[in-house]
């Protein structure tokens, strides 16, 4: 009975290790600029003339599952969210705002809500360790509206925000921004290989236990 149980457990775990995917783990927030309060109706108006972004850094390969934040107020049409590369956690994008479509690693278009909402939009991409920017805007990727990014949340640390304002200076450049209370979030799950290695390790332990029991039985 003990031998059969050990073999069955090991086989089950090895099967899980071979088939596990990132979706097998529950996606959770891995980056947030502020804790949600739900008391705002949109302070920073995202549009085709005003983009808002924030830098984030990953210390290992990560499966991104969604992006979002607290939105509410000023809705009309659609806006976009795009992940772009950055050279460091404190740098601005190396391309101009008008080139965002050509430099996007992943993007999604959605309608911003009118009621205050902590929103997450599905966006699937695997990112290597490094620094990136998450940008919200309109007038690109087919987005043609605007939406309010809330500003009365409880800030976490000192996020590196940046913005683009079409009627500022040359009208096609990025600059750092102060966005106290803006909530921008990124959701993700562990890399698939991490789960496979973990379950594979459990399966290995199961087989070792089975072999040990066989050896013990032979000695007796």
Tab-separated table of C-alpha atoms in Angstrom:
chain	number	residue	atom	x	y	z
A	1	UNK	CA	0.000	0.000	0.000
A	2	UNK	CA	2.802	2.439	0.895
A	3	UNK	CA	4.646	1.694	-2.357
A	4	UNK	CA	1.546	2.274	-4.489
A	5	UNK	CA	0.746	5.535	-2.689
A	6	UNK	CA	4.261	6.904	-3.143
A	7	UNK	CA	4.317	6.058	-6.849
A	8	UNK	CA	0.887	7.609	-7.425
A	9	UNK	CA	1.827	10.810	-5.603
A	10	UNK	CA	5.095	11.135	-7.507
A	11	UNK	CA	3.387	10.513	-10.853
A	12	UNK	CA	0.717	13.106	-10.084
A	13	UNK	CA	3.267	15.770	-9.137
A	14	UNK	CA	5.404	15.052	-12.199
A	15	UNK	CA	2.327	15.433	-14.391
A	16	UNK	CA	1.534	18.798	-12.801
A	17	UNK	CA	5.111	19.954	-13.298
A	18	UNK	CA	4.911	19.129	-16.993
A	19	UNK	CA	1.637	20.949	-17.609
A	20	UNK	CA	1.699	23.928	-15.256
A	21	UNK	CA	1.355	27.404	-16.820
A	22	UNK	CA	1.410	30.943	-15.386
A	23	UNK	CA	-2.383	30.881	-15.358
A	24	UNK	CA	-2.191	28.079	-12.765
A	25	UNK	CA	-1.162	30.713	-10.248
A	26	UNK	CA	-3.446	33.524	-9.208
A	27	UNK	CA	-2.334	36.873	-10.605
A	28	UNK	CA	-1.638	39.509	-7.978
A	29	UNK	CA	-0.490	43.111	-7.889
A	30	UNK	CA	3.299	43.237	-8.162
A	31	UNK	CA	3.613	47.019	-8.484
A	32	UNK	CA	1.467	49.868	-7.170
A	33	UNK	CA	2.058	53.596	-6.800
A	34	UNK	CA	-0.661	54.086	-4.161
A	35	UNK	CA	-3.188	52.263	-2.007
A	36	UNK	CA	-6.768	52.569	-3.250
A	37	UNK	CA	-9.100	54.834	-1.270
A	38	UNK	CA	-12.094	55.047	-3.600
A	39	UNK	CA	-12.742	58.720	-2.845
A	40	UNK	CA	-11.612	60.348	-6.107
A	41	UNK	CA	-13.318	60.975	-9.448
A	42	UNK	CA	-10.298	61.587	-11.652
A	43	UNK	CA	-7.674	64.285	-11.152
A	44	UNK	CA	-5.266	63.631	-14.031
A	45	UNK	CA	-7.063	63.713	-17.379
A	46	UNK	CA	-5.579	61.228	-19.855
A	47	UNK	CA	-6.023	62.299	-23.493
A	48	UNK	CA	-4.309	62.550	-26.869
A	49	UNK	CA	-2.600	65.736	-25.687
A	50	UNK	CA	-1.597	64.435	-22.252
A	51	UNK	CA	0.016	61.097	-21.447
A	52	UNK	CA	0.880	59.899	-17.957
A	53	UNK	CA	3.400	57.183	-17.159
A	54	UNK	CA	5.403	55.603	-14.360
A	55	UNK	CA	8.638	53.623	-14.282
A	56	UNK	CA	8.858	50.156	-12.735
A	57	UNK	CA	11.657	47.626	-12.377
A	58	UNK	CA	11.565	43.816	-12.383
A	59	UNK	CA	14.316	41.822	-10.680
A	60	UNK	CA	13.530	38.614	-12.580
A	61	UNK	CA	11.593	37.362	-15.598
A	62	UNK	CA	7.905	37.985	-14.891
A	63	UNK	CA	4.644	37.116	-16.620
A	64	UNK	CA	2.576	40.308	-16.670
A	65	UNK	CA	-1.147	39.593	-16.484
A	66	UNK	CA	-2.769	43.026	-16.299
A	67	UNK	CA	-2.345	46.772	-15.879
A	68	UNK	CA	-4.612	49.397	-14.406
A	69	UNK	CA	-5.219	51.896	-11.685
A	70	UNK	CA	-7.898	54.025	-10.100
A	71	UNK	CA	-9.988	55.720	-12.770
A	72	UNK	CA	-13.176	57.746	-12.637
A	73	UNK	CA	-14.696	60.882	-14.117
A	74	UNK	CA	-14.206	62.564	-17.504
A	75	UNK	CA	-14.853	59.423	-19.573
A	76	UNK	CA	-15.287	59.599	-23.333
A	77	UNK	CA	-14.345	56.976	-25.886
A	78	UNK	CA	-11.235	54.936	-25.167
A	79	UNK	CA	-7.685	55.333	-23.851
A	80	UNK	CA	-4.648	53.074	-24.072
A	81	UNK	CA	-2.137	51.559	-21.682
A	82	UNK	CA	1.273	50.627	-23.103
A	83	UNK	CA	4.388	49.053	-21.611
A	84	UNK	CA	7.599	50.536	-23.008
A	85	UNK	CA	11.315	49.917	-22.346
A	86	UNK	CA	13.386	52.223	-20.126
A	87	UNK	CA	17.152	52.280	-19.658
A	88	UNK	CA	16.802	52.676	-15.872
A	89	UNK	CA	14.233	53.174	-13.136
A	90	UNK	CA	14.802	56.940	-13.192
A	91	UNK	CA	15.063	57.538	-16.937
A	92	UNK	CA	12.494	58.864	-19.391
A	93	UNK	CA	11.576	56.953	-22.567
A	94	UNK	CA	14.303	57.273	-25.210
A	95	UNK	CA	11.758	57.799	-27.999
A	96	UNK	CA	9.349	60.689	-28.557
A	97	UNK	CA	5.676	60.380	-27.544
A	98	UNK	CA	4.650	60.310	-31.213
A	99	UNK	CA	6.703	57.109	-31.598
A	100	UNK	CA	4.994	55.181	-28.809
A	101	UNK	CA	3.268	52.712	-31.140
A	102	UNK	CA	6.589	51.652	-32.662
A	103	UNK	CA	8.196	51.241	-29.235
A	104	UNK	CA	5.404	49.536	-27.312
A	105	UNK	CA	6.160	46.070	-25.960
A	106	UNK	CA	2.505	45.409	-25.145
A	107	UNK	CA	-0.616	47.550	-25.139
A	108	UNK	CA	-4.344	47.475	-24.524
A	109	UNK	CA	-7.189	49.875	-25.372
A	110	UNK	CA	-10.120	50.261	-22.994
A	111	UNK	CA	-12.926	52.591	-21.953
A	112	UNK	CA	-12.315	54.464	-18.707
A	113	UNK	CA	-15.240	54.259	-16.258
A	114	UNK	CA	-17.240	57.263	-15.072
A	115	UNK	CA	-17.624	55.988	-11.501
A	116	UNK	CA	-14.544	55.732	-9.283
A	117	UNK	CA	-13.152	52.270	-9.987
A	118	UNK	CA	-9.989	50.331	-9.190
A	119	UNK	CA	-9.598	48.952	-12.686
A	120	UNK	CA	-7.408	46.180	-14.101
A	121	UNK	CA	-7.216	45.464	-17.834
A	122	UNK	CA	-5.845	42.156	-19.086
A	123	UNK	CA	-2.432	42.475	-20.737
A	124	UNK	CA	-0.301	39.371	-21.244
A	125	UNK	CA	3.442	39.622	-21.815
A	126	UNK	CA	6.554	38.023	-20.346
A	127	UNK	CA	9.164	40.628	-19.416
A	128	UNK	CA	12.806	40.013	-18.594
A	129	UNK	CA	14.465	41.603	-15.578
A	130	UNK	CA	14.941	45.316	-16.190
A	131	UNK	CA	13.221	48.701	-16.153
A	132	UNK	CA	10.035	49.597	-18.000
A	133	UNK	CA	7.421	52.311	-18.190
A	134	UNK	CA	3.628	51.970	-18.132
A	135	UNK	CA	2.010	54.799	-20.105
A	136	UNK	CA	-1.646	55.846	-20.344
A	137	UNK	CA	-2.796	58.067	-23.193
A	138	UNK	CA	-4.997	58.421	-26.269
A	139	UNK	CA	-4.614	59.218	-29.952
A	140	UNK	CA	-2.574	56.034	-30.578
A	141	UNK	CA	-3.325	52.294	-30.879
A	142	UNK	CA	-6.831	53.257	-32.035
A	143	UNK	CA	-7.750	54.985	-28.759
A	144	UNK	CA	-9.780	58.135	-29.359
A	145	UNK	CA	-11.082	59.453	-26.047
A	146	UNK	CA	-10.042	60.459	-22.567
A	147	UNK	CA	-10.391	59.348	-18.962
A	148	UNK	CA	-9.626	60.469	-15.424
A	149	UNK	CA	-6.730	58.916	-13.495
A	150	UNK	CA	-7.495	59.373	-9.798
A	151	UNK	CA	-5.323	61.427	-7.481
A	152	UNK	CA	-6.658	61.052	-3.923
A	153	UNK	CA	-5.124	57.695	-3.063
A	154	UNK	CA	-2.477	56.970	-0.422
A	155	UNK	CA	0.921	57.135	-2.125
A	156	UNK	CA	3.438	54.312	-1.685
A	157	UNK	CA	7.059	55.435	-1.646
A	158	UNK	CA	8.218	57.863	-4.338
A	159	UNK	CA	7.147	56.577	-7.768
A	160	UNK	CA	9.003	57.914	-10.803
A	161	UNK	CA	6.171	59.479	-12.801
A	162	UNK	CA	6.565	61.138	-16.180
A	163	UNK	CA	4.240	62.877	-18.627
A	164	UNK	CA	3.822	64.235	-22.129
A	165	UNK	CA	1.993	67.506	-22.744
A	166	UNK	CA	1.466	68.354	-26.415
A	167	UNK	CA	1.353	72.122	-25.928
A	168	UNK	CA	4.407	72.295	-23.657
A	169	UNK	CA	7.809	73.383	-25.060
A	170	UNK	CA	8.444	71.454	-28.281
A	171	UNK	CA	5.214	69.480	-27.934
A	172	UNK	CA	6.796	66.081	-28.503
A	173	UNK	CA	8.919	65.185	-25.475
A	174	UNK	CA	8.681	63.596	-22.039
A	175	UNK	CA	9.240	65.256	-18.686
A	176	UNK	CA	9.139	64.161	-15.066
A	177	UNK	CA	5.852	64.668	-13.251
A	178	UNK	CA	4.503	65.022	-9.733
A	179	UNK	CA	1.341	62.936	-9.391
A	180	UNK	CA	0.620	62.732	-5.682
A	181	UNK	CA	-1.964	60.068	-4.932
A	182	UNK	CA	-2.222	58.658	-8.460
A	183	UNK	CA	-2.780	54.899	-8.348
A	184	UNK	CA	-1.239	52.859	-11.173
A	185	UNK	CA	-0.945	49.090	-10.813
A	186	UNK	CA	0.640	46.126	-12.567
A	187	UNK	CA	-0.444	42.534	-11.967
A	188	UNK	CA	1.656	39.453	-12.598
A	189	UNK	CA	2.302	35.815	-11.758
A	190	UNK	CA	5.483	33.761	-11.230
A	191	UNK	CA	7.329	32.619	-14.332
A	192	UNK	CA	6.091	29.220	-15.561
A	193	UNK	CA	9.489	27.569	-15.081
A	194	UNK	CA	9.452	28.586	-11.413
A	195	UNK	CA	6.271	26.604	-10.796
A	196	UNK	CA	7.487	23.686	-12.892
A	197	UNK	CA	10.770	23.515	-10.972
A	198	UNK	CA	8.964	23.685	-7.639
A	199	UNK	CA	6.500	20.923	-8.493
A	200	UNK	CA	9.287	18.901	-10.090
A	201	UNK	CA	11.168	19.126	-6.811
A	202	UNK	CA	8.159	17.818	-4.918
A	203	UNK	CA	7.852	14.967	-7.410
A	204	UNK	CA	11.530	14.136	-6.914
A	205	UNK	CA	11.040	13.975	-3.178
A	206	UNK	CA	8.140	11.605	-3.711
A	207	UNK	CA	10.277	9.268	-5.814
A	208	UNK	CA	13.111	9.401	-3.294
A	209	UNK	CA	10.676	8.447	-0.557
A	210	UNK	CA	9.441	5.513	-2.636
A	211	UNK	CA	12.969	4.286	-3.347
A	212	UNK	CA	13.870	4.605	0.322
A	213	UNK	CA	10.855	2.518	1.310
A	214	UNK	CA	11.825	-0.163	-1.214
A	215	UNK	CA	15.375	-0.243	0.126
A	216	UNK	CA	14.119	-0.530	3.683
A	217	UNK	CA	11.809	-3.361	2.729
A	218	UNK	CA	14.663	-5.256	1.049
A	219	UNK	CA	16.872	-5.007	4.158
A	220	UNK	CA	14.122	-6.321	6.395
